[in-house]
Coordinates of N, CA, C and O in Angstrom, one line a residue:
X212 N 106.3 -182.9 94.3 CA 105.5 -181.8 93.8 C 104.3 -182.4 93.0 O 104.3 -183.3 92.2
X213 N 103.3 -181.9 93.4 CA 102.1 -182.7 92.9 C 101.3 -181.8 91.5 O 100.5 -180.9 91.7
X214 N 101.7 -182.1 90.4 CA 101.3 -181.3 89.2 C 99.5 -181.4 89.3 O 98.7 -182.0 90.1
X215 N 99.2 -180.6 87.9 CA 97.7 -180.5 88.2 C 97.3 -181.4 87.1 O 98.2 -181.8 86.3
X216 N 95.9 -182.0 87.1 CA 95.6 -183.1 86.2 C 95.8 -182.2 84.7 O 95.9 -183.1 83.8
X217 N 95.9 -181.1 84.2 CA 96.1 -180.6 83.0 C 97.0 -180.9 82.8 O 97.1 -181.2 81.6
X218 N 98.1 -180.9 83.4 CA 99.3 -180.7 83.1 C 100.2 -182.7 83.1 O 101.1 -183.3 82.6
X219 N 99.0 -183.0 83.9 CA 99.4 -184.9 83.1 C 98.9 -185.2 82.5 O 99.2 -186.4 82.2
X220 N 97.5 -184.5 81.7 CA 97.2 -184.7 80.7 C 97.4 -184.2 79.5 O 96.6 -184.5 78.6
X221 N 98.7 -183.2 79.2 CA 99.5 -183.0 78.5 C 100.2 -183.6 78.2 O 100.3 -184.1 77.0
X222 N 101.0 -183.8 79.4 CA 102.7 -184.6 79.5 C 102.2 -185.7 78.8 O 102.9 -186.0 77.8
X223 N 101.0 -186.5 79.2 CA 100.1 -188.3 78.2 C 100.2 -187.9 76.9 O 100.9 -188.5 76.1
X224 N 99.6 -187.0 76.7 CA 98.7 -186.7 75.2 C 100.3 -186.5 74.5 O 100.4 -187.2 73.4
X225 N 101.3 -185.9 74.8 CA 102.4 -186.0 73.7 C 103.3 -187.1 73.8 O 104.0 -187.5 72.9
X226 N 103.3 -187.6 75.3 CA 104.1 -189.0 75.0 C 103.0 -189.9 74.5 O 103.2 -190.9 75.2
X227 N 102.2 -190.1 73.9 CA 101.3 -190.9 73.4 C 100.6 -190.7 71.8 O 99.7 -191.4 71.2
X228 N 101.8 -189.2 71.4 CA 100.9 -188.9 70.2 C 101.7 -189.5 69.1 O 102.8 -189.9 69.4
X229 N 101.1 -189.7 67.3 CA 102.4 -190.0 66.3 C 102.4 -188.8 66.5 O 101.8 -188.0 67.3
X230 N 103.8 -188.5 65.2 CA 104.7 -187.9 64.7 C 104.3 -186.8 64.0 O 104.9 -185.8 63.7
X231 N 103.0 -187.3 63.6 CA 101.8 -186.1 62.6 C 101.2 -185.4 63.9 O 101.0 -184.2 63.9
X232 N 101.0 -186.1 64.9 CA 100.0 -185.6 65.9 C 100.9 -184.0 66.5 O 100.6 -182.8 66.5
X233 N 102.2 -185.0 67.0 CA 103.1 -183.7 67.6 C 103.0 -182.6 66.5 O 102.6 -181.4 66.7
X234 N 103.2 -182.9 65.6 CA 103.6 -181.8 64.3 C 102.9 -180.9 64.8 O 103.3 -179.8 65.4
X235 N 101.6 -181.4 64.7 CA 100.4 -180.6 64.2 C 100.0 -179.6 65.9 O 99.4 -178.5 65.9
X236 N 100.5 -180.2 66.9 CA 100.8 -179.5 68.1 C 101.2 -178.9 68.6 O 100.7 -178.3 69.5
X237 N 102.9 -179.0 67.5 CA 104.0 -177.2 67.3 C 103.0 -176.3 66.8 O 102.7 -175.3 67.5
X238 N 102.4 -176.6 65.5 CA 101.5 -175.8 64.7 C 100.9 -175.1 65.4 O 101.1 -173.9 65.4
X239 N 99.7 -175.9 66.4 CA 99.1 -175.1 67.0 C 99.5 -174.0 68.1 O 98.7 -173.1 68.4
X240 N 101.0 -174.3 68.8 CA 101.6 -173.6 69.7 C 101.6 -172.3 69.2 O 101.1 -171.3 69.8
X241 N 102.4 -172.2 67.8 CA 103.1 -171.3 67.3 C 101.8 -170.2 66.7 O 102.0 -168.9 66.6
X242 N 100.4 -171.1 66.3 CA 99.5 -170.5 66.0 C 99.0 -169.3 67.6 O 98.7 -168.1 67.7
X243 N 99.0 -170.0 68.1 CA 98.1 -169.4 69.5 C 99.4 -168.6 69.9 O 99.0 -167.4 69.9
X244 N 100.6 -168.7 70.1 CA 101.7 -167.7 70.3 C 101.3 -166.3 69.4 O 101.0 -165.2 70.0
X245 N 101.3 -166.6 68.0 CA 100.8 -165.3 66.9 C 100.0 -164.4 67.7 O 100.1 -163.3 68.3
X246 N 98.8 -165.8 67.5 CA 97.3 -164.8 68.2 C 97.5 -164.1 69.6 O 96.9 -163.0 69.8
X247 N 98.3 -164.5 70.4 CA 98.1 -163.9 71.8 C 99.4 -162.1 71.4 O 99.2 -161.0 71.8
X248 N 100.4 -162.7 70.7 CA 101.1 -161.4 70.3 C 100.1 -160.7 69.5 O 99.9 -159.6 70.1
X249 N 99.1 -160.8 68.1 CA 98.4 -159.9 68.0 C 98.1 -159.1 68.6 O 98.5 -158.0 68.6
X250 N 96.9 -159.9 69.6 CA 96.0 -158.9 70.6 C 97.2 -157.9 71.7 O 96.9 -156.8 72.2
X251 N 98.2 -158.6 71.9 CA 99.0 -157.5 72.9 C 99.7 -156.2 71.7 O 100.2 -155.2 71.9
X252 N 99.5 -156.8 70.7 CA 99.7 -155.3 69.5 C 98.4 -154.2 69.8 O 98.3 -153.0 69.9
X253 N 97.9 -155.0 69.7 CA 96.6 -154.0 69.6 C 96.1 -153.7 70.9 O 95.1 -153.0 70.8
X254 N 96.3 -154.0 72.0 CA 96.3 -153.2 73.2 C 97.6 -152.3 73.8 O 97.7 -151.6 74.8
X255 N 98.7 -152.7 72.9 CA 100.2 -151.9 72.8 C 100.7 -152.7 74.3 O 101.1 -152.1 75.3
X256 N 100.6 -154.0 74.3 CA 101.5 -154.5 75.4 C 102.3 -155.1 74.8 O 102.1 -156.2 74.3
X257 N 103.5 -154.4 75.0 CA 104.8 -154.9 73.7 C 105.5 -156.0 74.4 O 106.0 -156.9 73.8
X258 N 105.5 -156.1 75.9 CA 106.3 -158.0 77.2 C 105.6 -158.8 76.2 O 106.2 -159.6 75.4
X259 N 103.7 -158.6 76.3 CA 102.9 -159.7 75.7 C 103.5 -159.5 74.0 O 104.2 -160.5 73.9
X260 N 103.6 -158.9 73.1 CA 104.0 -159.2 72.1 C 105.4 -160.0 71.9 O 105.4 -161.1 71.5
X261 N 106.7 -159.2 72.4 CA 107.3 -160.0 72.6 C 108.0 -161.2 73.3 O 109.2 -161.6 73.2
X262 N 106.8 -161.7 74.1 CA 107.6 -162.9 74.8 C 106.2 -163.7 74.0 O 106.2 -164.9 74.4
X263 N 105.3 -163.5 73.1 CA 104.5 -164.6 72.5 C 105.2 -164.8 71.0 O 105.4 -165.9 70.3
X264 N 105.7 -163.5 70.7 CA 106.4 -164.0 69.0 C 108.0 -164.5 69.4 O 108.9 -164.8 68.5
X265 N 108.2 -164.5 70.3 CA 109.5 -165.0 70.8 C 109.2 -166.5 71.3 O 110.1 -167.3 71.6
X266 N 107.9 -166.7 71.2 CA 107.5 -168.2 71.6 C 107.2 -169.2 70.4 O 107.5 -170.4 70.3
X267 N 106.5 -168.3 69.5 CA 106.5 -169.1 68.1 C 107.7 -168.8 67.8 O 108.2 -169.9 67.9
X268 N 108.8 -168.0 67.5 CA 109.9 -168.2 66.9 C 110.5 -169.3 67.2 O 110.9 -169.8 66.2
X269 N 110.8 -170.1 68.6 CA 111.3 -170.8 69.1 C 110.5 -172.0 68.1 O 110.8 -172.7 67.2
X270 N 109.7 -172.0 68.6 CA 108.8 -173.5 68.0 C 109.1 -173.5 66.4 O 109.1 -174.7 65.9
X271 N 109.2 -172.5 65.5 CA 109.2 -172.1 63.9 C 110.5 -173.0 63.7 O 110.6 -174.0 63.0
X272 N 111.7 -172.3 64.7 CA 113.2 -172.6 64.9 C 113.4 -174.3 64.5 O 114.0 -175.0 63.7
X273 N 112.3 -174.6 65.8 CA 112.2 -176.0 66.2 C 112.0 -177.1 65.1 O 112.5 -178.2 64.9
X274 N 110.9 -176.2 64.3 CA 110.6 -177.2 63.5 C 111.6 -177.4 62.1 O 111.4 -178.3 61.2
X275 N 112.3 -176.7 62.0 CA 113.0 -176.3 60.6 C 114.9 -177.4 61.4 O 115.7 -178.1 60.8
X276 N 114.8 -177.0 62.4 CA 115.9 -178.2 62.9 C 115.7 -179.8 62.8 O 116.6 -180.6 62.6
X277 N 113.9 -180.2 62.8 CA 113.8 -181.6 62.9 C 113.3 -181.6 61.8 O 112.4 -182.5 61.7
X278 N 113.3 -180.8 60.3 CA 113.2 -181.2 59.2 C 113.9 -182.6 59.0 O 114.9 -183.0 59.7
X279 N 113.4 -183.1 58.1 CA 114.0 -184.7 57.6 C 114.9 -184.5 56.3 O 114.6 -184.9 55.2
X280 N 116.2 -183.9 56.5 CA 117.0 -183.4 55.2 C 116.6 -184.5 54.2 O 116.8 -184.1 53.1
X281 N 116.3 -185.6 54.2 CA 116.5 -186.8 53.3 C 115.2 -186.4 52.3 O 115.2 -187.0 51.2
X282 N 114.0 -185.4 52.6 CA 113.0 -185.6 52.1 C 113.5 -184.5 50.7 O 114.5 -183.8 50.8
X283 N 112.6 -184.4 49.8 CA 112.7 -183.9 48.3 C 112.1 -182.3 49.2 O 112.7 -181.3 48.8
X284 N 111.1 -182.0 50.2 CA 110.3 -181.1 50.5 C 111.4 -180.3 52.0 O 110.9 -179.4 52.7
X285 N 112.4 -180.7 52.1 CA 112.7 -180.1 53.3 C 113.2 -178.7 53.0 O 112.9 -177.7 53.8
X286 N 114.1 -178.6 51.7 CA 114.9 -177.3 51.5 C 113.8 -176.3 51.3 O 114.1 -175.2 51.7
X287 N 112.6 -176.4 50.7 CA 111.8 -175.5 50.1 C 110.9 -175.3 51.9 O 110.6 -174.1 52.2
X288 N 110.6 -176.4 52.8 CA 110.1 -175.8 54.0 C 111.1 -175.2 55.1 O 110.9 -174.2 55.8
X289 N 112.1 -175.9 55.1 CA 113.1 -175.0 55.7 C 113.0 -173.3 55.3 O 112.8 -172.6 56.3
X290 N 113.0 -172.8 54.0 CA 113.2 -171.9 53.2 C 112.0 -170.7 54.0 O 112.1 -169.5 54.4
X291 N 111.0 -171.7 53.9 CA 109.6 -170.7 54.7 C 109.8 -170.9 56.0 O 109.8 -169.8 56.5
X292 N 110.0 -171.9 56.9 CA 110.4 -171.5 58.3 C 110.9 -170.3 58.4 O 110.1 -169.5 58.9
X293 N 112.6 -169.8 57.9 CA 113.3 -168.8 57.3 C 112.4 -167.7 57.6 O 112.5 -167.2 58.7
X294 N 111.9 -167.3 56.9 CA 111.1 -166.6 56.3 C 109.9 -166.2 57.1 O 109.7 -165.0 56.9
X295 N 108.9 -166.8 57.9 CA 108.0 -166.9 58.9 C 109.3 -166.0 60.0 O 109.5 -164.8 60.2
X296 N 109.8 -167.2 60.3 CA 110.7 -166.0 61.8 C 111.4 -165.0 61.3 O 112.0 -164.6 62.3
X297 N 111.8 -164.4 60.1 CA 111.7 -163.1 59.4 C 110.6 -162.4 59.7 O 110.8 -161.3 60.0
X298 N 109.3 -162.9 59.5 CA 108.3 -161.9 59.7 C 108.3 -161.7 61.2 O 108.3 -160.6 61.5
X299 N 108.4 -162.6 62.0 CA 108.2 -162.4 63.6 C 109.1 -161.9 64.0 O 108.8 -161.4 65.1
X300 N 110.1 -161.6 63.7 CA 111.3 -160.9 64.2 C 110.7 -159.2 63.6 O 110.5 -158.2 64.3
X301 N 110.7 -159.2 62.3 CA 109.8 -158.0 62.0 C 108.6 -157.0 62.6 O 108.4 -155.8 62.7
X302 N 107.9 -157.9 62.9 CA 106.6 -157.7 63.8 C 107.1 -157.0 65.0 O 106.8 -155.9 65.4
X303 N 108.0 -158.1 65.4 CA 108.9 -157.9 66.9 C 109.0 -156.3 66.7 O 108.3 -155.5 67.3
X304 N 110.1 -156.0 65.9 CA 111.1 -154.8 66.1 C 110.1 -153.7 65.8 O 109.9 -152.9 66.7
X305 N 109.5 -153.6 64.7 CA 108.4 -152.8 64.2 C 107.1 -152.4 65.0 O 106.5 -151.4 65.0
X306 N 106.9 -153.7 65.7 CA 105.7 -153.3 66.7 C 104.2 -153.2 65.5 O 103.3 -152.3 65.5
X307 N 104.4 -154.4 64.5 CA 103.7 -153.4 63.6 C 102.4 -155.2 63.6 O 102.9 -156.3 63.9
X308 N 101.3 -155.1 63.3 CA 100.5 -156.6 63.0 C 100.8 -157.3 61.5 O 100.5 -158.5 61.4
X309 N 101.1 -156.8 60.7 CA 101.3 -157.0 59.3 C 102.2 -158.3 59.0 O 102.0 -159.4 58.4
X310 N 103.1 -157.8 59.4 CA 104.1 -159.3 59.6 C 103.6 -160.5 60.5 O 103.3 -161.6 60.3
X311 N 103.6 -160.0 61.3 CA 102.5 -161.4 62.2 C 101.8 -161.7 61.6 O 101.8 -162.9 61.6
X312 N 100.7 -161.4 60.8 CA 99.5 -161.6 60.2 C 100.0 -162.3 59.5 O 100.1 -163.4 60.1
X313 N 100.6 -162.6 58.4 CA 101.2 -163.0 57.3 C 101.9 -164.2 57.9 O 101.9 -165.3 57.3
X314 N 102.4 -164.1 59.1 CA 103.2 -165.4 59.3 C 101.9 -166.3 59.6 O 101.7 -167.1 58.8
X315 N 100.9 -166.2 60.8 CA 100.4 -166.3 60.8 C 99.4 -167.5 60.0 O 99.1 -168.6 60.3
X316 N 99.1 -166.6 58.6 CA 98.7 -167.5 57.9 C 99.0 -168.2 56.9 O 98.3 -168.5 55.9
X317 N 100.6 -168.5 57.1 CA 101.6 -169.4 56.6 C 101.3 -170.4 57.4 O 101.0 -171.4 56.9
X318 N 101.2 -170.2 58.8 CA 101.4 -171.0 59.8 C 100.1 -172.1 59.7 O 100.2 -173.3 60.0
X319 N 99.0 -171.3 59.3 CA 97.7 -171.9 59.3 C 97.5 -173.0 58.3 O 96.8 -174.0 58.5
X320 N 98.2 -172.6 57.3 CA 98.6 -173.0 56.0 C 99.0 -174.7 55.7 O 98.6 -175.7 55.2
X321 N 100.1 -174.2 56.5 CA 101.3 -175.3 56.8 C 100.4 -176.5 57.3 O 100.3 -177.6 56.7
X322 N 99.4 -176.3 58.8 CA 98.8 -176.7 59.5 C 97.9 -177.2 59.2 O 97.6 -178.2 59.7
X323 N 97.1 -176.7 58.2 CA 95.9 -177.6 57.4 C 96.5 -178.6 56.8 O 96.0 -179.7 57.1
X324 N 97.4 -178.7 56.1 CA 98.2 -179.0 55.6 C 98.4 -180.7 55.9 O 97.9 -181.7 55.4
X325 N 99.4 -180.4 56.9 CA 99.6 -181.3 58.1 C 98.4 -182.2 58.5 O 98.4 -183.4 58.4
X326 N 97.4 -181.6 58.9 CA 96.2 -182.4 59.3 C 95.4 -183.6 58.3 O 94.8 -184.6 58.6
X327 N 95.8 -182.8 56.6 CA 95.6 -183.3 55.7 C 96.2 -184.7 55.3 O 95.7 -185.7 54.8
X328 N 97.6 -184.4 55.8 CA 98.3 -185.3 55.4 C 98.2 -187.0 56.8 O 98.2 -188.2 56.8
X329 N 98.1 -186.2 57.7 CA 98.2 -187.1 59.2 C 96.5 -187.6 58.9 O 96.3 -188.8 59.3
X330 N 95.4 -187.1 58.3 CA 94.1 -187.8 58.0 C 95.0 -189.0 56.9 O 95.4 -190.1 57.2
X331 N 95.0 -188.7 56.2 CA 95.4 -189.9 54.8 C 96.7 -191.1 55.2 O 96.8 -192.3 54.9
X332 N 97.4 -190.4 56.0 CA 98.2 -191.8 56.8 C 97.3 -192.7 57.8 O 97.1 -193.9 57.8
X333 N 97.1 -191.9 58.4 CA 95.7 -192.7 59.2 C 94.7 -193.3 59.0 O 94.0 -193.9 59.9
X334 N 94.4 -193.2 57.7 CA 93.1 -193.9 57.0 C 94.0 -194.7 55.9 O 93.4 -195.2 55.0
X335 N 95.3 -194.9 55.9 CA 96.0 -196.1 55.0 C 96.6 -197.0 56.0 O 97.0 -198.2 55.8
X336 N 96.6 -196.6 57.1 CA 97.1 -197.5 58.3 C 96.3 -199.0 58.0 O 95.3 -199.0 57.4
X337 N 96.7 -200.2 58.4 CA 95.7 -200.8 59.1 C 95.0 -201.3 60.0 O 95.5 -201.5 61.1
X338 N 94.1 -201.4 59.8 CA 93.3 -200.8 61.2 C 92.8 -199.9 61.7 O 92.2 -199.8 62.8
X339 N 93.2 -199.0 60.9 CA 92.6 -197.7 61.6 C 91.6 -197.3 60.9 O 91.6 -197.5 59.7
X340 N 90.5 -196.5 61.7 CA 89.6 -195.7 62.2 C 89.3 -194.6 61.6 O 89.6 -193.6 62.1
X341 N 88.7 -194.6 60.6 CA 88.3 -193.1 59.8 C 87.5 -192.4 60.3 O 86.3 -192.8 60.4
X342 N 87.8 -191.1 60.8 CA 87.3 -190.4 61.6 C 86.6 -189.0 60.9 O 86.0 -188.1 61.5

């Protein structure tokens, strides 16, 4: 089966990314999952709502399983994972944007966050490249 060059340029880009990079990868999944469930709120296509907040849930899920119990920060992000797929399950059942929105921009949150933190590793590296 001959895949399309997008799709090995995927498969590269995360076997080739750190640990901050993937993070920040879920982030964006789980972000673009929200957004595409919004807009199917607001055109009332409830498949599109729920197979997109059923897609960040999975990824929310994901990320609260490869927390790093050992860290001082895991119980309190665990806690908002929790909490996020509370709202999306909400959204879900309710059909309503409120709760998505909100997770949303936890999600965004988290995600700057992340980028923050993957810039300052990457500029203490040696060798590396301040971008």
């Amino acid at each position: 089966m001959i895949k399309s060059p997008y799709d090995q340029y995927r498969k590269s880009s995360v076997q080739t990314s750190s640990p901050g990079q993937l993070l920040i990868m879920l982030y964006d999944g789980a972000i673009r999952f929200v957004r595409t469930a919004l807009d199917g709120l607001g055109t009332k296509d409830y498949e599109k709502v729920s197979l997109n907040l059923g897609k960040a849930q999975t990824i929310v899920s994901e990320l609260a399983v490869t927390l790093d119990q050992s860290s001082d920060i895991a119980e309190n992000l665990n806690a908002l994972y929790e909490y996020i797929n509370f709202l999306l399950i909400d959204a879900n059942t309710k059909k309503t944007s409120e709760p998505a929105e909100e997770a949303l921009g936890y999600l965004k949150e988290l995600k700057e966050t992340w980028v923050q933190v993957n810039k300052m590793v990457s500029s203490s590296e040696p060798g590396a490249i301040n971008g």
